[in-house]
mmCIF file of N, CA and C in Angstrom:
data_model
loop_
_atom_site.group_PDB
_atom_site.id
_atom_site.type_symbol
_atom_site.label_atom_id
_atom_site.label_comp_id
_atom_site.label_asym_id
_atom_site.label_seq_id
_atom_site.Cartn_x
_atom_site.Cartn_y
_atom_site.Cartn_z
ATOM 1 N N MET X 1 0.753 -1.147 -0.191
ATOM 2 C CA MET X 1 0.049 0.330 -0.090
ATOM 3 C C MET X 1 1.180 1.060 -0.025
ATOM 4 N N THR X 2 0.835 2.520 -0.160
ATOM 5 C CA THR X 2 1.161 3.816 -0.772
ATOM 6 C C THR X 2 1.149 4.595 0.910
ATOM 7 N N LYS X 3 2.382 4.888 1.400
ATOM 8 C CA LYS X 3 2.098 5.702 2.646
ATOM 9 C C LYS X 3 2.019 6.869 1.565
ATOM 10 N N ILE X 4 1.308 7.876 2.204
ATOM 11 C CA ILE X 4 0.708 8.896 2.034
ATOM 12 C C ILE X 4 1.656 10.337 2.715
ATOM 13 N N SER X 5 2.641 10.634 2.486
ATOM 14 C CA SER X 5 2.822 11.761 3.416
ATOM 15 C C SER X 5 1.949 12.760 3.875
ATOM 16 N N GLN X 6 2.547 13.656 5.129
ATOM 17 C CA GLN X 6 1.451 14.657 5.283
ATOM 18 C C GLN X 6 1.770 15.815 4.728
ATOM 19 N N SER X 7 2.487 16.007 3.281
ATOM 20 C CA SER X 7 2.619 17.315 2.652
ATOM 21 C C SER X 7 1.389 17.422 1.363
ATOM 22 N N ASP X 8 1.254 15.612 0.995
ATOM 23 C CA ASP X 8 0.420 15.551 -0.043
ATOM 24 C C ASP X 8 -0.618 16.023 -0.105
ATOM 25 N N THR X 9 -2.007 16.925 -0.828
ATOM 26 C CA THR X 9 -3.074 17.396 -0.913
ATOM 27 C C THR X 9 -3.720 15.779 -0.915
ATOM 28 N N ALA X 10 -5.089 16.181 -0.458
ATOM 29 C CA ALA X 10 -6.195 15.673 -0.594
ATOM 30 C C ALA X 10 -6.566 14.664 -1.789
ATOM 31 N N ALA X 11 -5.484 14.396 -2.540
ATOM 32 C CA ALA X 11 -6.049 13.419 -3.548
ATOM 33 C C ALA X 11 -6.533 12.039 -3.354
ATOM 34 N N PRO X 12 -7.367 11.593 -4.601
ATOM 35 C CA PRO X 12 -7.727 10.124 -4.394
ATOM 36 C C PRO X 12 -7.215 9.406 -3.605
ATOM 37 N N LEU X 13 -7.632 8.341 -2.671
ATOM 38 C CA LEU X 13 -6.325 7.526 -2.576
ATOM 39 C C LEU X 13 -6.689 6.261 -4.117
ATOM 40 N N PRO X 14 -5.425 5.781 -4.758
ATOM 41 C CA PRO X 14 -5.541 4.347 -5.473
ATOM 42 C C PRO X 14 -6.398 3.580 -5.093
ATOM 43 N N GLU X 15 -7.004 2.822 -5.600
ATOM 44 C CA GLU X 15 -8.004 1.936 -5.565
ATOM 45 C C GLU X 15 -7.582 0.969 -4.836
ATOM 46 N N ASP X 16 -6.269 0.384 -4.758
ATOM 47 C CA ASP X 16 -5.798 -0.686 -4.046
ATOM 48 C C ASP X 16 -5.655 -0.556 -2.374
ATOM 49 N N ASP X 17 -5.258 0.823 -2.513
ATOM 50 C CA ASP X 17 -5.320 1.580 -1.306
ATOM 51 C C ASP X 17 -6.664 1.788 -0.212
ATOM 52 N N ALA X 18 -7.507 1.878 -1.041
ATOM 53 C CA ALA X 18 -9.093 2.194 -0.828
ATOM 54 C C ALA X 18 -9.756 1.160 -0.349
ATOM 55 N N VAL X 19 -9.339 -0.185 -1.290
ATOM 56 C CA VAL X 19 -9.514 -1.449 -0.841
ATOM 57 C C VAL X 19 -9.418 -1.817 0.592
ATOM 58 N N ALA X 20 -8.045 -1.456 1.024
ATOM 59 C CA ALA X 20 -7.207 -1.988 2.033
ATOM 60 C C ALA X 20 -8.069 -1.628 2.939
ATOM 61 N N ALA X 21 -8.060 -0.020 3.152
ATOM 62 C CA ALA X 21 -9.008 0.680 4.159
ATOM 63 C C ALA X 21 -9.606 0.903 4.484
ATOM 64 N N PHE X 22 -10.985 0.285 3.345
ATOM 65 C CA PHE X 22 -12.190 -0.281 3.615
ATOM 66 C C PHE X 22 -12.318 -1.680 4.533
ATOM 67 N N ALA X 23 -11.226 -2.627 4.199
ATOM 68 C CA ALA X 23 -10.796 -3.862 4.662
ATOM 69 C C ALA X 23 -10.693 -3.509 6.166
ATOM 70 N N ALA X 24 -9.738 -2.812 6.410
ATOM 71 C CA ALA X 24 -9.463 -2.366 7.478
ATOM 72 C C ALA X 24 -10.361 -2.123 8.485
ATOM 73 N N LEU X 25 -11.645 -1.229 7.710
ATOM 74 C CA LEU X 25 -12.775 -0.521 8.887
ATOM 75 C C LEU X 25 -13.984 -1.668 8.809
ATOM 76 N N ALA X 26 -13.933 -2.835 7.934
ATOM 77 C CA ALA X 26 -14.913 -3.514 7.952
ATOM 78 C C ALA X 26 -14.618 -4.323 9.229
ATOM 79 N N ASN X 27 -14.859 -3.821 10.216
ATOM 80 C CA ASN X 27 -15.112 -4.991 11.420
ATOM 81 C C ASN X 27 -15.231 -4.035 12.557
ATOM 82 N N LYS X 28 -16.178 -4.324 13.477
ATOM 83 C CA LYS X 28 -17.237 -3.767 14.370
ATOM 84 C C LYS X 28 -15.874 -3.207 15.410
ATOM 85 N N ASP X 29 -14.961 -3.822 15.931
ATOM 86 C CA ASP X 29 -14.094 -3.157 16.651
ATOM 87 C C ASP X 29 -13.580 -2.217 16.234
ATOM 88 N N ARG X 30 -12.586 -2.717 14.882
ATOM 89 C CA ARG X 30 -12.017 -1.453 14.324
ATOM 90 C C ARG X 30 -13.184 -0.566 13.828
ATOM 91 N N LEU X 31 -14.071 -0.483 13.450
ATOM 92 C CA LEU X 31 -14.980 0.871 13.214
ATOM 93 C C LEU X 31 -14.876 1.180 14.354
ATOM 94 N N ALA X 32 -15.333 1.404 15.614
ATOM 95 C CA ALA X 32 -15.953 1.699 16.624
ATOM 96 C C ALA X 32 -14.015 2.261 17.208
ATOM 97 N N ALA X 33 -13.214 1.704 16.989
ATOM 98 C CA ALA X 33 -12.209 2.520 17.364
ATOM 99 C C ALA X 33 -11.775 3.858 16.701
ATOM 100 N N PHE X 34 -11.708 3.516 15.207
ATOM 101 C CA PHE X 34 -11.720 4.847 14.162
ATOM 102 C C PHE X 34 -13.045 5.966 14.606
ATOM 103 N N ARG X 35 -13.922 5.759 15.058
ATOM 104 C CA ARG X 35 -14.971 6.649 15.108
ATOM 105 C C ARG X 35 -14.434 7.290 16.470
ATOM 106 N N LEU X 36 -14.274 6.567 17.350
ATOM 107 C CA LEU X 36 -13.654 7.013 19.000
ATOM 108 C C LEU X 36 -12.174 7.922 18.822
ATOM 109 N N ILE X 37 -11.319 7.581 18.028
ATOM 110 C CA ILE X 37 -10.238 8.329 17.625
ATOM 111 C C ILE X 37 -10.367 9.517 16.722
ATOM 112 N N LEU X 38 -11.541 9.792 16.295
ATOM 113 C CA LEU X 38 -11.955 10.758 15.073
ATOM 114 C C LEU X 38 -12.547 11.695 16.345
ATOM 115 N N THR X 39 -12.936 11.175 17.794
ATOM 116 C CA THR X 39 -13.251 12.202 18.695
ATOM 117 C C THR X 39 -12.282 13.221 19.029
ATOM 118 N N ALA X 40 -11.380 12.177 19.031
ATOM 119 C CA ALA X 40 -9.878 12.837 19.927
ATOM 120 C C ALA X 40 -8.992 13.257 18.470
ATOM 121 N N MET X 41 -9.298 14.184 17.658
ATOM 122 C CA MET X 41 -8.741 14.756 16.615
ATOM 123 C C MET X 41 -8.089 15.927 17.160
ATOM 124 N N PRO X 42 -6.744 16.674 16.957
ATOM 125 C CA PRO X 42 -5.710 15.629 16.450
ATOM 126 C C PRO X 42 -4.721 14.981 17.020
ATOM 127 N N GLU X 43 -5.005 15.434 18.411
ATOM 128 C CA GLU X 43 -4.108 14.507 20.088
ATOM 129 C C GLU X 43 -3.805 12.970 19.518
ATOM 130 N N GLY X 44 -5.246 12.751 19.095
ATOM 131 C CA GLY X 44 -5.373 11.275 19.224
ATOM 132 C C GLY X 44 -5.854 10.523 20.981
ATOM 133 N N LEU X 45 -5.852 9.385 21.041
ATOM 134 C CA LEU X 45 -6.148 8.387 22.047
ATOM 135 C C LEU X 45 -4.588 7.311 22.595
ATOM 136 N N PRO X 46 -4.579 6.844 23.895
ATOM 137 C CA PRO X 46 -3.811 6.111 24.292
ATOM 138 C C PRO X 46 -4.544 4.810 24.345
ATOM 139 N N SER X 47 -3.831 4.025 23.538
ATOM 140 C CA SER X 47 -4.300 2.949 23.266
ATOM 141 C C SER X 47 -5.561 1.730 24.443
ATOM 142 N N GLY X 48 -4.742 1.921 25.815
ATOM 143 C CA GLY X 48 -5.475 1.510 26.725
ATOM 144 C C GLY X 48 -7.167 2.390 27.008
ATOM 145 N N GLN X 49 -6.894 3.915 26.924
ATOM 146 C CA GLN X 49 -7.979 4.703 26.593
ATOM 147 C C GLN X 49 -8.948 4.090 26.120
ATOM 148 N N ILE X 50 -8.485 3.570 24.721
ATOM 149 C CA ILE X 50 -9.526 3.550 24.055
ATOM 150 C C ILE X 50 -10.109 2.197 23.816
ATOM 151 N N ALA X 51 -8.875 1.051 24.185
ATOM 152 C CA ALA X 51 -9.557 -0.708 25.189
ATOM 153 C C ALA X 51 -10.660 -0.235 25.885
ATOM 154 N N SER X 52 -10.125 0.378 26.937
ATOM 155 C CA SER X 52 -11.466 0.809 28.115
ATOM 156 C C SER X 52 -12.466 0.969 27.636
ATOM 157 N N GLU X 53 -12.670 2.500 26.823
ATOM 158 C CA GLU X 53 -13.875 2.848 26.347
ATOM 159 C C GLU X 53 -15.008 1.981 25.103
ATOM 160 N N LEU X 54 -13.911 1.214 25.307
ATOM 161 C CA LEU X 54 -15.009 0.269 24.214
ATOM 162 C C LEU X 54 -15.014 -1.175 24.433
ATOM 163 N N SER X 55 -14.848 -1.088 25.523
ATOM 164 C CA SER X 55 -14.855 -2.511 26.781
ATOM 165 C C SER X 55 -14.259 -3.698 25.849
ATOM 166 N N ILE X 56 -13.119 -3.313 25.014
ATOM 167 C CA ILE X 56 -12.524 -4.470 24.551
ATOM 168 C C ILE X 56 -10.899 -4.991 24.931
ATOM 169 N N ALA X 57 -10.768 -5.889 25.540
ATOM 170 C CA ALA X 57 -9.135 -6.309 25.946
ATOM 171 C C ALA X 57 -8.344 -6.118 25.596
ATOM 172 N N PRO X 58 -7.297 -5.051 26.140
ATOM 173 C CA PRO X 58 -6.191 -4.427 25.725
ATOM 174 C C PRO X 58 -5.327 -5.530 24.531
ATOM 175 N N THR X 59 -5.331 -6.462 24.573
ATOM 176 C CA THR X 59 -4.228 -7.208 23.664
ATOM 177 C C THR X 59 -5.335 -7.496 22.631
ATOM 178 N N ARG X 60 -6.275 -7.664 22.530
ATOM 179 C CA ARG X 60 -7.701 -7.797 20.888
ATOM 180 C C ARG X 60 -7.204 -6.129 20.461
ATOM 181 N N MET X 61 -7.223 -5.046 21.536
ATOM 182 C CA MET X 61 -7.457 -3.994 20.888
ATOM 183 C C MET X 61 -6.137 -3.441 20.331
ATOM 184 N N SER X 62 -5.245 -3.896 20.714
ATOM 185 C CA SER X 62 -3.444 -3.601 20.046
ATOM 186 C C SER X 62 -4.101 -4.265 18.144
ATOM 187 N N PHE X 63 -4.332 -5.586 18.650
ATOM 188 C CA PHE X 63 -4.481 -6.404 17.163
ATOM 189 C C PHE X 63 -5.114 -5.398 15.935
ATOM 190 N N HIS X 64 -6.237 -4.787 16.500
ATOM 191 C CA HIS X 64 -7.069 -4.379 16.072
ATOM 192 C C HIS X 64 -6.639 -2.543 15.538
ATOM 193 N N LEU X 65 -5.886 -2.127 16.353
ATOM 194 C CA LEU X 65 -5.145 -0.917 16.050
ATOM 195 C C LEU X 65 -3.919 -1.228 15.103
ATOM 196 N N ALA X 66 -3.395 -1.873 15.446
ATOM 197 C CA ALA X 66 -2.348 -1.945 14.263
ATOM 198 C C ALA X 66 -2.922 -2.566 12.943
ATOM 199 N N THR X 67 -3.694 -3.338 12.793
ATOM 200 C CA THR X 67 -4.794 -3.163 11.822
ATOM 201 C C THR X 67 -5.067 -1.835 10.706
ATOM 202 N N LEU X 68 -5.236 -1.222 11.661
ATOM 203 C CA LEU X 68 -5.964 0.487 11.249
ATOM 204 C C LEU X 68 -4.502 1.083 10.588
ATOM 205 N N GLU X 69 -3.363 0.483 11.342
ATOM 206 C CA GLU X 69 -2.334 1.503 11.236
ATOM 207 C C GLU X 69 -1.913 1.093 9.814
ATOM 208 N N ARG X 70 -1.349 0.037 10.043
ATOM 209 C CA ARG X 70 -0.681 -0.643 8.448
ATOM 210 C C ARG X 70 -1.662 -0.460 7.330
ATOM 211 N N ALA X 71 -3.185 0.027 7.757
ATOM 212 C CA ALA X 71 -3.895 0.617 6.682
ATOM 213 C C ALA X 71 -3.598 2.169 6.378
ATOM 214 N N HIS X 72 -2.700 2.563 7.043
ATOM 215 C CA HIS X 72 -2.293 4.041 6.932
ATOM 216 C C HIS X 72 -3.262 4.680 7.368
ATOM 217 N N LEU X 73 -4.706 3.966 8.437
ATOM 218 C CA LEU X 73 -5.745 5.239 8.586
ATOM 219 C C LEU X 73 -5.221 5.894 10.147
ATOM 220 N N LEU X 74 -4.816 5.246 10.901
ATOM 221 C CA LEU X 74 -3.978 6.170 12.065
ATOM 222 C C LEU X 74 -2.751 5.867 12.166
ATOM 223 N N THR X 75 -1.866 6.494 13.038
ATOM 224 C CA THR X 75 -0.204 6.720 13.211
ATOM 225 C C THR X 75 -0.354 6.200 15.128
ATOM 226 N N ALA X 76 0.650 6.242 14.823
ATOM 227 C CA ALA X 76 1.016 5.343 16.250
ATOM 228 C C ALA X 76 2.252 5.970 16.493
ATOM 229 N N GLN X 77 2.368 6.636 18.112
ATOM 230 C CA GLN X 77 3.447 7.666 18.736
ATOM 231 C C GLN X 77 3.534 7.148 19.908
ATOM 232 N N ARG X 78 4.248 6.570 20.097
ATOM 233 C CA ARG X 78 5.147 5.700 21.515
ATOM 234 C C ARG X 78 5.513 7.071 22.250
ATOM 235 N N GLU X 79 5.061 6.893 23.735
ATOM 236 C CA GLU X 79 4.951 8.037 25.220
ATOM 237 C C GLU X 79 5.688 7.118 25.797
ATOM 238 N N GLY X 80 6.908 6.692 26.059
ATOM 239 C CA GLY X 80 7.342 5.708 27.143
ATOM 240 C C GLY X 80 6.225 4.408 27.060
ATOM 241 N N ARG X 81 5.530 4.076 27.900
ATOM 242 C CA ARG X 81 4.806 2.557 27.776
ATOM 243 C C ARG X 81 3.954 2.781 26.928
ATOM 244 N N VAL X 82 2.996 4.080 26.762
ATOM 245 C CA VAL X 82 1.905 4.105 26.182
ATOM 246 C C VAL X 82 2.541 4.701 24.558
ATOM 247 N N VAL X 83 1.513 3.719 23.999
ATOM 248 C CA VAL X 83 1.050 4.088 22.453
ATOM 249 C C VAL X 83 -0.527 4.958 22.469
ATOM 250 N N ARG X 84 0.040 6.252 21.450
ATOM 251 C CA ARG X 84 -1.293 6.635 21.395
ATOM 252 C C ARG X 84 -1.393 6.714 19.917
ATOM 253 N N TYR X 85 -2.843 6.799 19.624
ATOM 254 C CA TYR X 85 -3.293 6.583 18.173
ATOM 255 C C TYR X 85 -3.620 7.436 17.991
ATOM 256 N N ALA X 86 -3.706 8.107 16.443
ATOM 257 C CA ALA X 86 -4.535 9.235 16.014
ATOM 258 C C ALA X 86 -4.885 8.962 14.474
ATOM 259 N N ILE X 87 -5.632 9.876 14.053
ATOM 260 C CA ILE X 87 -6.074 9.667 12.948
ATOM 261 C C ILE X 87 -4.983 9.817 12.047
ATOM 262 N N ALA X 88 -4.784 9.464 10.843
ATOM 263 C CA ALA X 88 -4.306 9.937 9.540
ATOM 264 C C ALA X 88 -5.162 10.897 8.600
ATOM 265 N N PRO X 89 -4.765 11.828 8.857
ATOM 266 C CA PRO X 89 -5.883 12.849 8.086
ATOM 267 C C PRO X 89 -5.647 12.937 6.946
ATOM 268 N N GLN X 90 -4.635 13.060 5.984
ATOM 269 C CA GLN X 90 -4.424 12.666 4.811
ATOM 270 C C GLN X 90 -5.105 11.244 4.099
ATOM 271 N N THR X 91 -4.611 10.349 4.677
ATOM 272 C CA THR X 91 -5.481 8.838 4.650
ATOM 273 C C THR X 91 -7.088 9.246 4.329
ATOM 274 N N MET X 92 -7.612 9.555 5.420
ATOM 275 C CA MET X 92 -9.033 9.997 5.486
ATOM 276 C C MET X 92 -9.331 10.584 4.353
ATOM 277 N N ARG X 93 -8.911 11.800 4.368
ATOM 278 C CA ARG X 93 -9.200 12.681 3.035
ATOM 279 C C ARG X 93 -9.396 12.058 1.913
ATOM 280 N N GLY X 94 -8.105 11.539 1.979
ATOM 281 C CA GLY X 94 -8.089 10.428 0.612
ATOM 282 C C GLY X 94 -8.855 9.858 0.650
ATOM 283 N N LEU X 95 -9.326 9.285 1.056
ATOM 284 C CA LEU X 95 -10.607 7.670 1.427
ATOM 285 C C LEU X 95 -12.006 8.703 1.163
ATOM 286 N N LEU X 96 -12.166 9.934 1.886
ATOM 287 C CA LEU X 96 -13.179 10.641 1.696
ATOM 288 C C LEU X 96 -13.334 10.980 -0.363
ATOM 289 N N ARG X 97 -12.405 11.497 -0.665
ATOM 290 C CA ARG X 97 -12.021 12.051 -2.398
ATOM 291 C C ARG X 97 -12.301 10.865 -3.039
ATOM 292 N N PHE X 98 -11.897 9.235 -2.772
ATOM 293 C CA PHE X 98 -12.305 8.458 -3.674
ATOM 294 C C PHE X 98 -13.609 8.329 -3.663
ATOM 295 N N LEU X 99 -14.301 8.329 -2.380
ATOM 296 C CA LEU X 99 -15.791 7.777 -2.299
ATOM 297 C C LEU X 99 -16.665 8.975 -3.615
ATOM 298 N N THR X 100 -15.838 10.296 -3.711
ATOM 299 C CA THR X 100 -17.091 11.116 -3.569
ATOM 300 C C THR X 100 -16.228 12.123 -5.139
ATOM 301 N N GLU X 101 -15.065 11.422 -5.433
ATOM 302 C CA GLU X 101 -14.775 12.342 -6.705
ATOM 303 C C GLU X 101 -15.648 11.947 -8.086
ATOM 304 N N ASP X 102 -16.178 11.174 -8.177
ATOM 305 C CA ASP X 102 -17.445 11.459 -9.841
ATOM 306 C C ASP X 102 -18.607 11.463 -9.053
ATOM 307 N N CYS X 103 -18.897 12.056 -7.732
ATOM 308 C CA CYS X 103 -20.363 12.663 -7.335
ATOM 309 C C CYS X 103 -20.855 13.319 -8.448
ATOM 310 N N CYS X 104 -22.412 13.465 -8.349
ATOM 311 C CA CYS X 104 -22.776 14.792 -9.165
ATOM 312 C C CYS X 104 -23.201 14.208 -10.659
ATOM 313 N N SER X 105 -22.239 13.236 -11.368
ATOM 314 C CA SER X 105 -22.165 13.159 -12.599
ATOM 315 C C SER X 105 -22.127 14.975 -13.370
ATOM 316 N N GLY X 106 -21.348 15.795 -12.903
ATOM 317 C CA GLY X 106 -21.440 17.282 -13.421
ATOM 318 C C GLY X 106 -22.748 17.681 -13.455
ATOM 319 N N ASP X 107 -23.559 17.731 -12.334
ATOM 320 C CA ASP X 107 -25.102 18.481 -11.902
ATOM 321 C C ASP X 107 -24.604 18.582 -10.219
ATOM 322 N N PRO X 108 -24.225 19.047 -10.189
ATOM 323 C CA PRO X 108 -24.152 19.625 -8.317
ATOM 324 C C PRO X 108 -25.454 19.872 -8.041
ATOM 325 N N THR X 109 -26.603 19.834 -8.352
ATOM 326 C CA THR X 109 -27.870 19.817 -7.707
ATOM 327 C C THR X 109 -27.912 18.336 -7.167
ATOM 328 N N LEU X 110 -27.664 17.114 -7.555
ATOM 329 C CA LEU X 110 -27.889 15.786 -7.661
ATOM 330 C C LEU X 110 -27.201 15.490 -5.932
ATOM 331 N N CYS X 111 -26.297 15.953 -5.656
ATOM 332 C CA CYS X 111 -25.646 15.828 -4.309
ATOM 333 C C CYS X 111 -25.028 16.766 -3.718
ATOM 334 N N GLN X 112 -25.873 18.034 -3.680
ATOM 335 C CA GLN X 112 -25.144 19.005 -3.152
ATOM 336 C C GLN X 112 -24.964 18.867 -1.725
ATOM 337 N N GLY X 113 -23.767 19.113 -1.520
ATOM 338 C CA GLY X 113 -23.336 19.277 0.012
ATOM 339 C C GLY X 113 -22.498 17.565 0.652
ATOM 340 N N LEU X 114 -22.439 16.779 -0.499
ATOM 341 C CA LEU X 114 -22.260 15.350 -0.006
ATOM 342 C C LEU X 114 -20.177 15.480 0.072
ATOM 343 N N ASN X 115 -20.141 16.141 -1.190
ATOM 344 C CA ASN X 115 -18.642 16.380 -1.560
ATOM 345 C C ASN X 115 -18.136 17.639 -0.966
ATOM 346 N N PRO X 116 -17.179 17.132 0.388
ATOM 347 C CA PRO X 116 -16.706 18.096 0.972
ATOM 348 C C PRO X 116 -15.358 18.573 0.524
ATOM 349 N N PHE X 117 -14.993 18.254 -1.111
ATOM 350 C CA PHE X 117 -13.927 18.900 -1.661
ATOM 351 C C PHE X 117 -14.015 19.362 -3.307
ATOM 352 N N SER X 118 -15.290 19.117 -3.545
ATOM 353 C CA SER X 118 -15.577 19.947 -4.766
ATOM 354 C C SER X 118 -17.074 20.753 -4.672
ATOM 355 N N SER X 119 -17.005 21.483 -5.580
ATOM 356 C CA SER X 119 -18.197 22.487 -5.576
ATOM 357 C C SER X 119 -19.399 21.938 -5.322
ATOM 358 N N CYS X 120 -19.590 20.363 -5.917
ATOM 359 C CA CYS X 120 -20.706 19.597 -5.331
ATOM 360 C C CYS X 120 -21.031 19.790 -4.031
#
């Protein structure tokens, strides 16, 4: 999968990267963790807090967070013995752009407001 740098604009993810991101999110616990971490942007949350708030065993949560990190949806930063996970905003924007780049078929009245990255 292509690693997306922080300096990249919100270009659509390549299809293979989008599929990998969707596969990583296609699990109830991973999706819940991703949504929880979204609430703490941009700082993110420690893995133990994520596990505690979602009532998921820490070892199982670590597996899920690592899956999201491998899909470049999250970043991980070690702070002593704690690992803090945060949303990778460029990947998230690229995934949203991937979903909405063909929105409206040229007619912005069809999906007004759905695409946050264009005039649609």
